[in-house]
Amino acid sequence: MTLTEEPTFLPSIKSREEQKHKWDINDNALPLVETFDMFTEWPAENCRYVYNVEVEDARRHVSGWAMRNTNNHNAHILKKSCLGVYVCSHDCTLENGAKINLRPAICDKARRKQIGKPCPNVNCKGRLELLSCKGHCGYPVTHFWRHVHGAIYFQAKGVHDHPQPEVKASSLSRRHQKMTRQQHKVMITNLLNERRNRKLPSERHKKTVPYSECVCSCPPFECTCKSVGYTYNPATVPRRPNPWTPQIYEATPSPWQRSSSVGSAESQAAFFNDSFSNVDHLTCSDQIHNVGIHPQFNNQKYPCDSVSNMFPKMNIIFQQNNFGNTPSTDDTYRNSSPNLRVYKVHDCAPDERSVYPNYFGDEQHKIENSMKIKSELRDSCVDMDTKDNFSSILSSSTDDFCGDDILNGLDYSGSYGDILDPDLFQSLIPRCMSDSATYPMNTSPQTTTPQYAELKPIRSRQRQGSFTNINQPQFKSSDIGCKRRNEDPSPFTLDGIQMPTSFYRSIDPPKQCDGSQMRHHGEVCSCNCALKQYCNCNHSINITFTYK
DNA sequence: AACTGCGGGCCGG
DNA sequence: CCGGCCCGCAGTT
């Protein structure tokens, strides 16, 4: 056994974990554990944890602290040291009382570029200063990760002597914000063009079709009929990389919080009133970008001003408990992935909603021009009690569904930052209106995504290094129906099941859980059981080879 | 462009 | 010898 530095750093009262874990990361043989620990994003002091290899965050060696890789000349133990935090040289305070605690970039080059940059507080003329971590005998706090016994052993040494940096999500969202600001400029131009009743250059070729003709009975993403005014080929199918960044601990304005004069309720209303003076003869472009969503479930409306601001070209009124994990608050909505929102429409969760091309302040107009989107649960999705919950999760979490294959190729760089919802409605509106019962028995809305995406060679994500060569099944996040933490903080079902760490907001565990590795934390119980068992919805891809 | 992991090399204790 | 750190490389996001 290796001597540890516990006497130096341990607090007077040892935590339960410390009492439980007596090993040191450098021990030749680490003890087997009966139960795994909950993932800790902010290990603040000397601590040890053993994580299940199925915990995505643990596999990715995630930490709230900005940790950079450090070579310790031991391929079996990954060592990371803390980079500290960027603070304002003037120690300014934001309007909300928060301090500037920027996350240092892990990349050395990027981090060097951060130093000396102006304080992000517009009211401050300070500069960013790197507050280095010296919490471990004057050296940075170190984290050690070791994969052994099919588990992930974690040990932290030292106590951070600096504030917590913003989480990576915030850094990413700020970068995303910068990108979307540029897109916003383009959007403003487009708005002005449309308000002048001018078609955008890219739209001039588009055929104007009666609104009713944009509706067909084809399954989602598998339209083959010719009645619609557009076809689904790689050039027209909305495709985009997943730009969504989570805002789960957001302290800075997120892309979904951004305000814009273009997105004000007044400007939207004016814009929509202009655009939909004749909704019976929409161009497809109009239909795509000017759809209001009004899920009808319990007739309770939750107008959200900030949501309106987020989606300058869409006004969304959502309701509580309408389906899946539909957000009931503005915050929840903001924290939800736009992908997730869209999935709700066409996945197998039972749902019925109305879509109003133009309902801004015009109830009569709304009713006259509404159409319903109805989806039903597929029988392939688990039992009746949970199918509505899991069905939405399953489809939303499957990377190779909309998230990647269908959307990745969308060239939206010169378009709107918010086009995801309306773009997808381009696909969904004509399709989801049909009763899913009309689908062939051997297909389902989830499995019928047309595979227009280019087939690419499978990329190996597993290096052959000794450290990453784990003799355990490697679950893809999509395998267990989850999104990675930094990609989606809100994969909650209606009952609160979150993947992959499987928090369960209930006193009792989900009955689908076999009870293994259950823990209770107040009102939240967690389990590390593999929810993979729920993922029995079939996903099939029909590939036709043509030989010359 | 940035993140991540790996590994060579240098330096000081 | 160990630990911290720098650097470059390569694959991934």
Coordinates of C-alpha atoms (C1' of nucleotides) in Angstrom, one line a residue:
Chain A
M1 CA 0.0 0.0 0.0
T2 CA 1.2 3.5 -0.8
L3 CA 1.3 6.1 1.8
T4 CA -1.3 8.8 1.2
E5 CA -1.3 12.4 2.1
E6 CA -4.4 12.2 4.1
P7 CA -3.0 13.6 7.3
T8 CA -2.1 16.8 5.5
F9 CA -5.4 17.5 3.8
L10 CA -8.1 15.6 5.4
P11 CA -10.7 17.6 7.3
S12 CA -11.2 16.9 10.9
I13 CA -14.3 14.9 10.2
K14 CA -13.8 12.4 7.4
S15 CA -16.6 12.0 4.9
R16 CA -18.3 8.8 4.5
E17 CA -16.6 8.2 1.3
E18 CA -13.2 8.7 2.8
Q19 CA -14.0 6.3 5.5
K20 CA -15.2 3.9 3.0
H21 CA -12.3 4.1 0.6
K22 CA -9.0 3.2 2.2
W23 CA -7.1 2.7 -1.0
D24 CA -4.7 5.0 -2.9
I25 CA -4.8 5.4 -6.6
N26 CA -1.2 4.2 -6.8
D27 CA -1.9 0.9 -5.0
N28 CA -0.9 -2.1 -7.0
A29 CA -4.2 -3.7 -6.2
L30 CA -7.3 -1.7 -5.7
P31 CA -10.1 -3.2 -3.7
L32 CA -13.3 -4.4 -5.3
V33 CA -16.3 -2.4 -4.3
E34 CA -19.8 -3.6 -3.8
T35 CA -21.5 -0.3 -4.6
F36 CA -20.5 2.5 -6.8
D37 CA -20.5 6.1 -5.9
M38 CA -22.5 8.8 -7.4
F39 CA -20.6 10.9 -9.8
T40 CA -19.2 14.0 -8.2
E41 CA -18.7 16.9 -10.5
W42 CA -17.0 19.1 -8.0
P43 CA -14.6 17.0 -5.9
A44 CA -13.5 19.8 -3.6
E45 CA -11.1 18.1 -1.3
N46 CA -9.1 14.9 -0.9
C47 CA -11.6 12.3 -1.8
R48 CA -11.9 9.0 -3.5
Y49 CA -14.7 7.6 -5.5
V50 CA -15.4 4.4 -7.4
Y51 CA -17.7 4.9 -10.4
N52 CA -19.5 2.5 -12.5
V53 CA -18.0 2.4 -16.0
E54 CA -21.4 3.1 -17.4
V55 CA -21.3 6.5 -15.9
E56 CA -20.6 8.6 -18.9
D57 CA -19.1 11.5 -17.0
A58 CA -16.7 9.2 -15.2
R59 CA -15.7 7.6 -18.4
R60 CA -14.9 11.0 -19.8
H61 CA -13.1 12.0 -16.7
V62 CA -15.3 15.0 -16.4
S63 CA -14.7 17.6 -13.7
G64 CA -16.3 20.9 -12.9
W65 CA -12.8 22.2 -12.2
A66 CA -10.7 23.0 -15.2
M67 CA -8.4 20.1 -15.2
R68 CA -5.7 19.6 -17.7
N69 CA -3.9 16.4 -18.5
T70 CA -0.6 15.9 -16.8
N71 CA 1.9 13.3 -17.7
N72 CA 2.8 11.2 -14.7
H73 CA 4.6 8.6 -16.8
N74 CA 2.1 6.0 -15.8
A75 CA -0.1 4.9 -18.7
H76 CA -2.5 3.2 -16.3
I77 CA -3.3 6.2 -14.2
L78 CA -4.6 9.3 -15.8
K79 CA -3.5 12.4 -13.9
K80 CA -4.9 15.8 -14.3
S81 CA -4.0 19.0 -12.6
C82 CA -6.2 22.0 -11.9
L83 CA -5.7 25.1 -14.0
G84 CA -7.4 27.5 -11.6
V85 CA -9.8 30.1 -12.7
Y86 CA -9.8 33.4 -14.6
V87 CA -10.8 36.3 -12.5
C88 CA -11.2 40.0 -13.2
S89 CA -8.2 42.1 -12.3
H90 CA -10.5 44.7 -10.9
D91 CA -12.4 42.0 -9.0
C92 CA -15.6 43.4 -10.4
T93 CA -19.1 42.2 -9.5
L94 CA -21.8 41.5 -12.0
E95 CA -25.2 43.0 -11.7
N96 CA -26.6 39.8 -10.3
G97 CA -23.9 39.8 -7.7
A98 CA -21.8 37.2 -9.2
K99 CA -18.1 37.4 -9.7
I100 CA -16.2 36.8 -12.8
N101 CA -14.9 33.2 -12.7
L102 CA -14.1 32.2 -16.2
R103 CA -13.1 28.7 -17.1
P104 CA -9.5 28.4 -18.3
A105 CA -9.2 26.7 -21.6
I106 CA -7.6 23.3 -21.4
C107 CA -5.6 23.8 -24.5
D108 CA -2.4 25.7 -23.7
K109 CA -2.6 27.8 -26.8
A110 CA -6.2 28.8 -26.1
R111 CA -5.5 29.5 -22.5
R112 CA -2.6 31.8 -23.4
K113 CA -4.9 33.7 -25.6
Q114 CA -7.4 34.2 -22.7
I115 CA -4.9 35.9 -20.5
G116 CA -5.2 39.7 -20.6
K117 CA -8.5 39.7 -22.4
P118 CA -10.9 42.4 -21.3
C119 CA -13.2 41.5 -18.5
P120 CA -16.4 40.1 -19.9
N121 CA -18.3 42.5 -17.7
V122 CA -19.1 45.3 -20.1
N123 CA -19.1 47.8 -17.2
C124 CA -15.6 46.8 -16.1
K125 CA -12.4 47.8 -17.7
G126 CA -10.4 45.1 -15.9
R127 CA -8.5 42.2 -17.5
L128 CA -8.7 38.6 -17.1
E129 CA -6.1 37.2 -14.7
L130 CA -5.4 33.6 -14.2
L131 CA -5.8 32.6 -10.5
S132 CA -3.7 29.4 -10.5
C133 CA -4.5 26.6 -8.2
K134 CA -2.1 26.0 -5.4
G135 CA -4.2 23.8 -3.3
H136 CA -1.8 20.9 -3.1
C137 CA 1.3 21.9 -1.2
G138 CA 1.6 24.9 -3.4
Y139 CA 0.9 22.9 -6.5
P140 CA -2.3 22.5 -8.4
V141 CA -4.9 20.1 -7.1
T142 CA -4.6 16.8 -8.9
H143 CA -7.1 14.3 -10.0
F144 CA -6.3 10.7 -10.8
W145 CA -8.4 8.3 -12.8
R146 CA -7.8 4.7 -13.1
H147 CA -9.8 2.1 -14.9
V148 CA -9.6 -1.3 -13.2
H149 CA -11.9 -4.1 -12.2
G150 CA -14.5 -2.8 -14.6
A151 CA -14.8 0.3 -12.5
I152 CA -13.4 3.7 -12.5
Y153 CA -11.4 4.7 -9.5
F154 CA -11.0 8.4 -8.8
Q155 CA -8.9 10.2 -6.4
A156 CA -8.4 13.9 -5.8
K157 CA -5.5 15.3 -3.9
G158 CA -5.5 18.8 -2.5
V159 CA -8.0 21.5 -1.8
H160 CA -8.8 24.1 -4.3
D161 CA -7.8 27.5 -3.1
H162 CA -9.8 29.4 -5.7
P163 CA -13.4 29.9 -6.7
Q164 CA -15.1 27.4 -9.0
P165 CA -14.8 28.2 -12.6
E166 CA -17.9 28.4 -14.7
V167 CA -18.7 25.0 -16.0
K168 CA -17.7 24.1 -19.4
A169 CA -21.3 24.4 -20.6
S170 CA -21.2 28.1 -20.0
S171 CA -18.0 28.5 -21.9
L172 CA -19.4 26.6 -24.8
S173 CA -22.7 28.4 -24.7
R174 CA -20.8 31.7 -24.8
R175 CA -19.0 30.6 -27.9
H176 CA -22.3 29.4 -29.3
Q177 CA -23.7 32.8 -28.5
K178 CA -21.0 34.5 -30.5
M179 CA -21.8 32.3 -33.4
T180 CA -25.5 32.9 -33.2
R181 CA -25.0 36.6 -33.0
Q182 CA -23.4 36.5 -36.4
Q183 CA -26.3 34.4 -37.6
H184 CA -28.7 36.8 -36.1
K185 CA -27.4 39.5 -38.4
V186 CA -28.2 37.4 -41.3
M187 CA -31.6 36.7 -39.9
I188 CA -32.4 40.4 -39.5
T189 CA -31.5 40.8 -43.2
N190 CA -33.8 38.0 -44.1
L191 CA -36.6 39.4 -41.9
L192 CA -36.3 42.7 -43.7
N193 CA -36.4 41.0 -47.0
E194 CA -39.5 39.0 -46.2
R195 CA -41.3 41.9 -44.7
R196 CA -40.7 43.7 -48.0
N197 CA -42.4 40.7 -49.5
R198 CA -39.2 39.8 -51.3
K199 CA -38.1 36.3 -51.5
L200 CA -34.6 35.4 -50.5
P201 CA -32.3 34.5 -53.3
S202 CA -32.3 30.9 -52.1
E203 CA -36.0 30.7 -52.0
R204 CA -36.8 32.2 -55.4
H205 CA -36.9 28.8 -57.0
K206 CA -39.3 27.4 -54.4
K207 CA -42.7 26.4 -55.6
T208 CA -45.7 28.0 -54.0
V209 CA -48.2 25.4 -53.0
P210 CA -51.5 25.6 -51.2
Y211 CA -51.1 25.0 -47.6
S212 CA -53.2 21.9 -47.7
E213 CA -51.0 20.3 -50.2
C214 CA -48.1 20.4 -47.8
V215 CA -49.7 17.7 -45.9
C216 CA -49.2 14.1 -46.7
S217 CA -49.6 10.8 -45.0
C218 CA -46.1 9.6 -45.2
P219 CA -44.3 8.6 -42.0
P220 CA -42.0 11.2 -40.5
F221 CA -38.9 11.7 -42.6
E222 CA -40.0 9.2 -45.1
C223 CA -42.1 11.3 -47.4
T224 CA -42.1 9.7 -50.8
C225 CA -45.2 11.3 -52.2
K226 CA -45.0 14.0 -54.8
S227 CA -47.7 16.1 -53.5
V228 CA -45.6 18.2 -51.2
G229 CA -43.9 21.2 -52.6
Y230 CA -40.5 20.0 -51.8
T231 CA -38.6 16.8 -51.8
Y232 CA -36.3 15.3 -49.2
N233 CA -32.9 15.1 -50.6
P234 CA -29.6 16.1 -49.1
A235 CA -30.0 19.5 -50.4
T236 CA -33.3 20.2 -48.9
V237 CA -33.5 18.2 -45.7
P238 CA -32.7 20.3 -42.8
R239 CA -29.4 19.2 -41.6
R240 CA -27.2 20.7 -39.0
P241 CA -24.7 19.8 -36.4
N242 CA -26.1 19.8 -33.0
P243 CA -25.3 23.3 -31.8
W244 CA -27.0 23.0 -28.6
T245 CA -25.0 23.6 -25.5
P246 CA -26.4 23.0 -22.1
Q247 CA -27.2 25.8 -19.6
I248 CA -27.7 23.7 -16.6
Y249 CA -25.6 25.9 -14.3
E250 CA -25.8 28.9 -16.5
A251 CA -24.6 32.1 -14.9
T252 CA -24.2 34.0 -18.2
P253 CA -26.9 34.6 -20.8
S254 CA -27.4 31.5 -22.9
P255 CA -28.2 31.3 -26.5
W256 CA -31.8 30.6 -25.5
Q257 CA -31.8 33.6 -23.2
R258 CA -30.5 36.1 -25.7
S259 CA -32.7 39.0 -26.3
S260 CA -33.1 40.7 -29.6
S261 CA -35.2 43.5 -30.8
V262 CA -36.0 41.3 -33.7
G263 CA -37.4 38.8 -31.3
S264 CA -39.7 41.1 -29.4
A265 CA -43.3 40.1 -29.3
E266 CA -44.3 43.2 -31.2
S267 CA -41.9 42.7 -34.0
Q268 CA -42.8 39.1 -34.3
A269 CA -46.4 39.8 -34.4
A270 CA -45.9 42.4 -37.1
F271 CA -43.7 40.1 -39.0
F272 CA -46.1 37.2 -38.8
N273 CA -49.1 39.3 -39.7
D274 CA -47.2 40.5 -42.7
S275 CA -46.1 37.1 -43.7
F276 CA -49.4 35.3 -43.2
S277 CA -51.8 37.6 -44.8
N278 CA -52.8 34.7 -46.9
V279 CA -52.0 31.5 -45.1
D280 CA -53.7 29.4 -47.7
H281 CA -51.0 30.0 -50.2
L282 CA -47.8 29.7 -48.3
T283 CA -44.6 29.1 -50.0
C284 CA -42.9 26.2 -48.4
S285 CA -40.4 28.7 -47.1
D286 CA -43.1 30.5 -45.3
Q287 CA -44.4 27.4 -43.9
I288 CA -41.0 26.4 -42.7
H289 CA -40.1 29.5 -40.9
N290 CA -43.4 30.8 -39.6
V291 CA -45.0 28.1 -37.6
G292 CA -46.3 28.7 -34.2
I293 CA -46.6 25.8 -31.9
H294 CA -49.4 25.4 -29.5
P295 CA -49.5 22.0 -27.9
Q296 CA -52.9 21.4 -26.7
F297 CA -53.2 19.2 -23.8
N298 CA -54.9 20.8 -20.8
N299 CA -55.5 24.2 -22.3
Q300 CA -53.2 25.9 -19.9
K301 CA -50.9 28.3 -21.6
Y302 CA -47.6 29.4 -20.3
P303 CA -46.5 32.3 -22.4
C304 CA -42.8 33.0 -21.9
D305 CA -41.5 36.3 -23.0
S306 CA -37.9 35.1 -23.0
V307 CA -38.9 32.1 -25.1
S308 CA -40.3 34.5 -27.6
N309 CA -37.1 36.4 -27.6
M310 CA -35.2 33.2 -28.1
F311 CA -37.1 32.3 -31.2
P312 CA -37.6 35.4 -33.1
K313 CA -39.5 33.6 -35.8
M314 CA -41.5 31.3 -33.6
N315 CA -43.8 31.9 -30.7
I316 CA -44.1 29.0 -28.5
I317 CA -46.7 28.5 -25.9
F318 CA -46.2 25.4 -24.0
Q319 CA -48.1 23.6 -21.4
Q320 CA -47.4 21.6 -18.4
N321 CA -47.5 17.9 -18.7
N322 CA -48.5 17.7 -22.3
F323 CA -46.1 14.9 -23.2
G324 CA -42.7 13.5 -22.7
N325 CA -40.6 15.8 -20.7
T326 CA -42.2 18.9 -22.0
P327 CA -40.9 21.8 -20.0
S328 CA -43.4 23.6 -17.8
T329 CA -41.3 26.5 -17.0
D330 CA -39.3 28.9 -18.9
D331 CA -36.1 27.7 -17.3
T332 CA -36.9 24.1 -18.2
Y333 CA -37.6 25.1 -21.7
R334 CA -34.3 27.0 -21.9
N335 CA -32.5 24.0 -20.5
S336 CA -34.0 21.7 -23.0
S337 CA -32.4 20.8 -26.2
P338 CA -34.1 22.1 -29.2
N339 CA -33.6 18.6 -30.6
L340 CA -35.5 17.2 -27.7
R341 CA -38.3 19.6 -28.2
V342 CA -38.6 18.5 -31.8
Y343 CA -38.5 14.9 -31.0
K344 CA -41.5 15.3 -28.9
V345 CA -43.5 15.9 -32.0
H346 CA -42.8 12.9 -34.0
D347 CA -41.6 10.3 -31.6
C348 CA -43.8 7.6 -30.3
A349 CA -45.0 9.5 -27.3
P350 CA -48.8 9.8 -27.5
D351 CA -49.5 13.4 -28.2
E352 CA -51.8 15.6 -30.0
R353 CA -51.1 19.2 -30.7
S354 CA -52.2 21.9 -32.9
V355 CA -50.0 24.0 -35.2
Y356 CA -51.0 27.4 -36.1
P357 CA -49.3 29.1 -38.9
N358 CA -50.3 32.4 -37.5
Y359 CA -51.9 32.9 -34.1
F360 CA -50.2 35.9 -32.7
G361 CA -52.9 37.7 -30.9
D362 CA -55.5 36.5 -33.4
E363 CA -57.5 33.7 -31.9
Q364 CA -59.9 33.6 -34.8
H365 CA -57.1 33.3 -37.3
K366 CA -55.5 30.7 -35.2
I367 CA -58.5 28.4 -35.2
E368 CA -59.1 28.9 -38.8
N369 CA -55.7 27.9 -39.8
S370 CA -54.8 25.3 -37.3
M371 CA -53.8 21.8 -38.0
K372 CA -53.2 19.0 -35.7
I373 CA -50.1 17.0 -35.2
K374 CA -50.9 13.7 -33.6
S375 CA -48.5 11.0 -32.7
E376 CA -49.1 7.7 -31.0
L377 CA -47.0 5.3 -29.2
R378 CA -45.5 2.4 -31.0
D379 CA -46.0 -1.0 -29.5
S380 CA -42.4 -1.7 -29.7
C381 CA -41.8 0.7 -26.8
V382 CA -41.7 -1.0 -23.5
D383 CA -44.7 -1.3 -21.2
M384 CA -47.7 1.0 -21.1
D385 CA -46.8 2.7 -17.9
T386 CA -43.5 4.1 -19.1
K387 CA -43.7 4.1 -22.8
D388 CA -44.7 7.7 -23.1
N389 CA -41.8 8.6 -21.0
F390 CA -39.2 6.5 -22.5
S391 CA -40.3 6.7 -26.0
S392 CA -39.4 10.4 -26.0
I393 CA -36.1 9.7 -24.4
L394 CA -35.2 7.0 -26.7
S395 CA -35.8 8.9 -29.8
S396 CA -34.3 12.0 -28.5
S397 CA -31.2 10.4 -27.3
T398 CA -30.4 8.4 -30.3
D399 CA -27.5 10.1 -31.9
D400 CA -28.1 8.5 -35.2
F401 CA -31.6 9.6 -35.4
C402 CA -32.3 13.3 -36.1
G403 CA -29.3 14.5 -34.1
D404 CA -26.7 13.5 -36.5
D405 CA -27.7 11.7 -39.6
I406 CA -30.6 13.8 -40.5
L407 CA -29.6 17.2 -39.3
N408 CA -25.9 17.2 -39.6
G409 CA -25.7 18.1 -43.1
L410 CA -27.9 21.2 -43.0
D411 CA -26.1 24.1 -44.3
Y412 CA -27.4 26.7 -41.9
S413 CA -24.3 28.7 -41.5
G414 CA -25.8 31.6 -43.3
S415 CA -29.2 31.1 -42.0
Y416 CA -30.9 31.6 -38.6
G417 CA -29.5 30.4 -35.4
D418 CA -32.9 29.3 -34.3
I419 CA -34.0 27.5 -37.3
L420 CA -34.0 24.1 -35.8
D421 CA -37.6 24.0 -34.7
P422 CA -39.1 25.4 -37.8
D423 CA -36.8 23.6 -40.0
L424 CA -37.8 20.3 -38.5
F425 CA -41.4 21.3 -38.8
Q426 CA -40.7 21.4 -42.4
S427 CA -40.4 17.7 -42.2
L428 CA -42.8 17.1 -39.4
I429 CA -45.8 19.1 -40.4
P430 CA -46.6 17.2 -43.5
R431 CA -45.9 13.9 -41.9
C432 CA -46.9 13.9 -38.4
M433 CA -50.5 14.9 -39.1
S434 CA -51.2 11.5 -40.2
D435 CA -52.2 9.0 -37.6
S436 CA -49.3 6.8 -36.9
A437 CA -51.6 3.8 -37.0
T438 CA -51.3 4.0 -40.7
Y439 CA -47.7 3.1 -40.6
P440 CA -46.8 -0.3 -41.8
M441 CA -46.6 -2.8 -38.9
N442 CA -43.0 -3.3 -39.3
T443 CA -42.0 0.3 -39.2
S444 CA -42.3 3.0 -36.6
P445 CA -41.7 6.7 -36.6
Q446 CA -38.5 6.2 -34.9
T447 CA -37.1 3.8 -37.3
T448 CA -38.2 5.3 -40.5
T449 CA -35.8 8.1 -40.7
P450 CA -34.6 8.2 -44.3
Q451 CA -30.9 7.7 -44.5
Y452 CA -29.9 10.3 -46.9
A453 CA -26.9 11.0 -44.9
E454 CA -23.7 10.0 -46.5
L455 CA -22.4 6.7 -45.2
K456 CA -19.1 7.2 -43.6
P457 CA -16.5 4.6 -42.4
I458 CA -16.9 3.8 -38.8
R459 CA -14.5 5.7 -36.8
S460 CA -12.8 4.0 -34.0
R461 CA -13.4 5.9 -30.8
Q462 CA -11.4 3.5 -28.7
R463 CA -7.7 3.9 -28.7
Q464 CA -5.6 0.9 -28.2
G465 CA -3.7 2.4 -25.3
S466 CA -3.6 0.4 -22.1
F467 CA -5.4 3.1 -20.2
T468 CA -8.5 3.0 -22.3
N469 CA -8.6 -0.6 -23.0
I470 CA -11.2 -1.6 -20.6
N471 CA -12.5 -5.1 -20.4
Q472 CA -16.0 -4.0 -19.9
P473 CA -18.8 -3.4 -22.4
Q474 CA -18.6 0.1 -23.6
F475 CA -22.0 1.6 -23.8
K476 CA -22.5 4.4 -26.1
S477 CA -24.6 7.1 -24.6
S478 CA -27.2 6.4 -27.1
D479 CA -27.3 2.8 -26.1
I480 CA -28.8 3.6 -22.8
G481 CA -30.9 6.4 -24.1
C482 CA -29.0 9.3 -22.8
K483 CA -27.2 12.4 -23.7
R484 CA -23.9 13.3 -22.3
R485 CA -24.1 15.8 -19.5
N486 CA -22.4 18.5 -21.4
E487 CA -24.7 18.0 -24.3
D488 CA -28.0 17.8 -22.7
P489 CA -28.7 18.5 -19.1
S490 CA -32.3 17.8 -19.2
P491 CA -33.0 14.3 -20.5
F492 CA -35.7 13.9 -17.9
T493 CA -38.8 11.9 -18.5
L494 CA -42.1 13.1 -17.1
D495 CA -41.3 11.0 -14.1
G496 CA -37.9 12.5 -13.8
I497 CA -35.6 9.8 -15.0
Q498 CA -32.4 11.3 -16.2
M499 CA -29.8 9.6 -18.2
P500 CA -27.2 8.4 -17.9
T501 CA -26.7 8.8 -14.2
S502 CA -30.2 7.7 -13.8
F503 CA -31.5 10.1 -11.2
Y504 CA -35.0 9.4 -10.3
R505 CA -37.0 12.2 -8.8
S506 CA -39.1 10.1 -6.7
I507 CA -39.2 8.4 -3.3
D508 CA -39.4 5.1 -4.9
P509 CA -37.2 3.7 -7.6
P510 CA -38.5 3.2 -11.1
K511 CA -40.2 -0.1 -11.2
Q512 CA -38.2 -1.0 -14.2
C513 CA -35.1 -0.8 -12.2
D514 CA -34.0 -4.1 -10.8
G515 CA -33.1 -2.3 -7.6
S516 CA -29.4 -2.8 -7.9
Q517 CA -27.2 0.1 -7.0
M518 CA -30.1 2.1 -5.7
R519 CA -29.4 5.1 -3.5
H520 CA -31.6 7.6 -1.9
H521 CA -30.6 11.3 -1.6
G522 CA -33.4 13.0 0.1
E523 CA -36.3 13.0 -2.3
V524 CA -34.1 11.9 -5.1
C525 CA -33.1 8.3 -5.5
S526 CA -30.6 7.2 -8.0
C527 CA -29.6 4.1 -9.6
N528 CA -26.9 2.9 -11.8
C529 CA -28.9 0.1 -13.2
A530 CA -28.7 -0.2 -16.9
L531 CA -31.7 1.4 -18.4
K532 CA -30.7 -0.1 -21.6
Q533 CA -33.4 -2.6 -21.0
Y534 CA -35.9 0.0 -22.0
C535 CA -34.3 0.6 -25.3
N536 CA -36.0 -2.1 -27.1
C537 CA -37.5 0.0 -29.7
N538 CA -36.3 -1.3 -33.0
H539 CA -34.0 0.9 -35.0
S540 CA -33.4 -0.4 -38.4
I541 CA -31.8 1.0 -41.5
N542 CA -32.5 -0.2 -44.9
I543 CA -29.5 0.0 -47.1
T544 CA -29.7 -0.8 -50.7
F545 CA -26.5 -1.6 -52.5
T546 CA -26.4 -1.1 -56.2
Y547 CA -23.7 -3.0 -58.1
K548 CA -22.6 -1.9 -61.4
Chain B
dA1 C1' -10.5 25.7 -33.0
dA2 C1' -10.5 23.4 -29.0
dC3 C1' -10.5 19.2 -26.3
dT4 C1' -8.4 15.0 -24.8
dG5 C1' -5.1 11.5 -24.0
dC6 C1' -0.4 10.0 -24.8
dG7 C1' 4.3 10.2 -24.2
dG8 C1' 9.1 12.3 -24.6
dG9 C1' 11.9 15.3 -22.3
dC10 C1' 13.6 18.6 -18.8
dC11 C1' 14.2 20.2 -14.2
dG12 C1' 14.3 20.5 -9.2
dG13 C1' 13.8 18.2 -4.8
Chain C
dC1 C1' 13.4 8.3 -8.3
dC2 C1' 9.5 11.1 -8.1
dG3 C1' 6.6 14.9 -9.3
dG4 C1' 5.6 19.0 -11.9
dC5 C1' 5.7 21.0 -16.1
dC6 C1' 6.3 21.9 -21.1
dC7 C1' 5.7 20.5 -25.5
dG8 C1' 4.2 18.0 -29.7
dC9 C1' 1.4 14.6 -31.8
dA10 C1' -2.9 12.5 -33.0
dG11 C1' -7.6 11.5 -32.7
dT12 C1' -11.9 13.5 -31.5
dT13 C1' -15.5 17.0 -30.8

